[in-house]
Amino acid sequence: GAAFVLAALMTLGSASIVFLVDRRQAVSKVPESKPVMRKQETMFGDDWEDEFGSKEDIEELGKYVAELLSKRHYQWVSKKDQVRCWINHAIPELDVSKREAYKETFSSVFGRVEGRSICG
């Protein structure tokens, strides 16, 4: 129903943000080589560290989002400003002040429908 459609739009929106941000900003933060992912406890508050992907990660997600927008009939090239505005409103900032707040805001975005996780 409506919850599933909202979840699909949120997923689309979160994927779209990476693709549609100003490329100069995104590329400037991208390391030359793919970073080694290391398992460690997530820190919150002032110790929070945002995640940045490699150039390949960004391009892969961008390609996926571009194809998804096209297949779902979005005029994302000619109406780029409107799509960016929609994405900005569709993807809320997650509260990283403490673990419980993060879990709560994360669940509100990726929530559950009929006891099943919407996005894995």
Short mmCIF file of C-alpha atoms in Angstrom, two decimals:
data_model
loop_
_atom_site.label_atom_id
_atom_site.label_comp_id
_atom_site.label_asym_id
_atom_site.label_seq_id
_atom_site.Cartn_x
_atom_site.Cartn_y
_atom_site.Cartn_z
CA GLY A 1 0.00 0.00 0.00
CA ALA A 2 0.98 3.57 0.64
CA ALA A 3 3.72 2.62 3.11
CA PHE A 4 5.44 0.49 0.49
CA VAL A 5 5.25 3.29 -2.08
CA LEU A 6 6.68 5.74 0.46
CA ALA A 7 9.48 3.31 1.27
CA ALA A 8 10.25 2.87 -2.43
CA LEU A 9 10.37 6.64 -2.90
CA MET A 10 12.65 7.01 0.13
CA THR A 11 14.97 4.35 -1.25
CA LEU A 12 14.98 6.05 -4.64
CA GLY A 13 15.60 9.38 -3.01
CA SER A 14 18.49 8.18 -0.88
CA ALA A 15 20.16 6.60 -3.88
CA SER A 16 19.52 9.70 -5.99
CA ILE A 17 21.23 12.10 -3.64
CA VAL A 18 24.63 10.62 -4.33
CA PHE A 19 24.19 10.85 -8.07
CA LEU A 20 22.72 14.33 -8.23
CA VAL A 21 25.01 16.23 -5.85
CA ASP A 22 27.43 18.62 -7.42
CA ARG A 23 30.06 16.31 -8.86
CA ARG A 24 32.92 18.66 -7.97
CA GLN A 25 32.06 18.39 -4.29
CA ALA A 26 31.66 14.61 -4.37
CA VAL A 27 34.85 13.96 -6.28
CA SER A 28 36.92 16.21 -4.03
CA LYS A 29 36.15 13.95 -1.05
CA VAL A 30 36.72 10.68 -2.88
CA PRO A 31 39.96 8.84 -2.13
CA GLU A 32 42.11 7.79 -5.09
CA SER A 33 41.97 4.12 -4.14
CA LYS A 34 39.13 2.10 -2.69
CA PRO A 35 39.34 2.31 1.10
CA VAL A 36 39.71 -0.87 3.07
CA MET A 37 36.54 -1.45 5.05
CA ARG A 38 37.32 -2.31 8.63
CA LYS A 39 34.82 -3.59 11.15
CA GLN A 40 34.63 -1.34 14.15
CA GLU A 41 32.03 -0.14 16.58
CA THR A 42 30.04 2.82 15.30
CA MET A 43 30.67 5.93 17.34
CA PHE A 44 28.02 8.60 17.93
CA GLY A 45 27.89 12.25 18.90
CA ASP A 46 31.08 14.20 18.24
CA ASP A 47 32.86 10.94 17.33
CA TRP A 48 30.51 10.13 14.42
CA GLU A 49 32.26 9.67 11.08
CA ASP A 50 30.32 10.06 7.84
CA GLU A 51 30.87 7.34 5.26
CA PHE A 52 32.34 8.22 1.86
CA GLY A 53 32.66 5.77 -1.00
CA SER A 54 35.27 5.47 -3.69
CA LYS A 55 34.88 7.05 -7.11
CA GLU A 56 33.70 3.63 -8.33
CA ASP A 57 31.12 3.38 -5.53
CA ILE A 58 29.72 6.78 -6.46
CA GLU A 59 29.63 5.99 -10.17
CA GLU A 60 27.97 2.60 -9.55
CA LEU A 61 25.23 4.09 -7.40
CA GLY A 62 24.80 7.05 -9.75
CA LYS A 63 24.34 4.74 -12.72
CA TYR A 64 21.79 2.68 -10.79
CA VAL A 65 19.82 5.78 -9.78
CA ALA A 66 19.92 7.28 -13.29
CA GLU A 67 18.59 4.04 -14.77
CA LEU A 68 15.92 3.78 -12.08
CA LEU A 69 14.76 7.36 -12.62
CA SER A 70 14.58 6.80 -16.38
CA LYS A 71 12.77 3.46 -16.14
CA ARG A 72 10.25 4.99 -13.74
CA HIS A 73 9.58 7.89 -16.12
CA TYR A 74 11.20 10.72 -14.14
CA GLN A 75 12.41 13.64 -16.26
CA TRP A 76 15.53 13.84 -14.15
CA VAL A 77 17.72 15.52 -16.78
CA SER A 78 15.39 18.31 -17.87
CA LYS A 79 13.94 18.82 -14.37
CA LYS A 80 17.14 18.31 -12.40
CA ASP A 81 16.48 21.19 -9.98
CA GLN A 82 13.05 19.82 -9.05
CA VAL A 83 14.46 16.30 -8.62
CA ARG A 84 17.24 17.66 -6.39
CA CYS A 85 14.69 19.56 -4.31
CA TRP A 86 12.54 16.44 -3.96
CA ILE A 87 15.56 14.34 -2.95
CA ASN A 88 16.62 16.94 -0.39
CA HIS A 89 13.17 16.75 1.22
CA ALA A 90 12.77 12.98 0.82
CA ILE A 91 15.98 12.07 2.65
CA PRO A 92 15.88 13.25 6.24
CA GLU A 93 19.08 13.69 8.21
CA LEU A 94 19.60 10.87 10.69
CA ASP A 95 20.19 11.78 14.34
CA VAL A 96 23.70 10.62 15.23
CA SER A 97 23.82 12.16 18.71
CA LYS A 98 23.56 8.73 20.37
CA ARG A 99 22.93 5.12 19.34
CA GLU A 100 19.28 5.03 20.42
CA ALA A 101 18.43 8.22 18.52
CA TYR A 102 20.16 6.87 15.41
CA LYS A 103 18.28 3.57 15.57
CA GLU A 104 14.98 5.42 15.99
CA THR A 105 15.51 7.81 13.06
CA PHE A 106 16.95 5.01 10.89
CA SER A 107 13.90 2.84 11.62
CA SER A 108 11.54 5.69 10.81
CA VAL A 109 13.13 5.97 7.34
CA PHE A 110 13.68 2.30 6.56
CA GLY A 111 10.90 1.08 8.87
CA ARG A 112 8.90 -2.06 8.72
CA VAL A 113 5.72 -2.94 6.85
CA GLU A 114 3.67 -5.84 8.17
CA GLY A 115 6.60 -7.02 10.29
CA ARG A 116 9.06 -7.17 7.36
CA SER A 117 11.90 -4.81 6.73
CA ILE A 118 11.25 -2.75 3.63
CA CYS A 119 14.87 -2.51 2.49
CA GLY A 120 16.59 -5.55 3.92
#
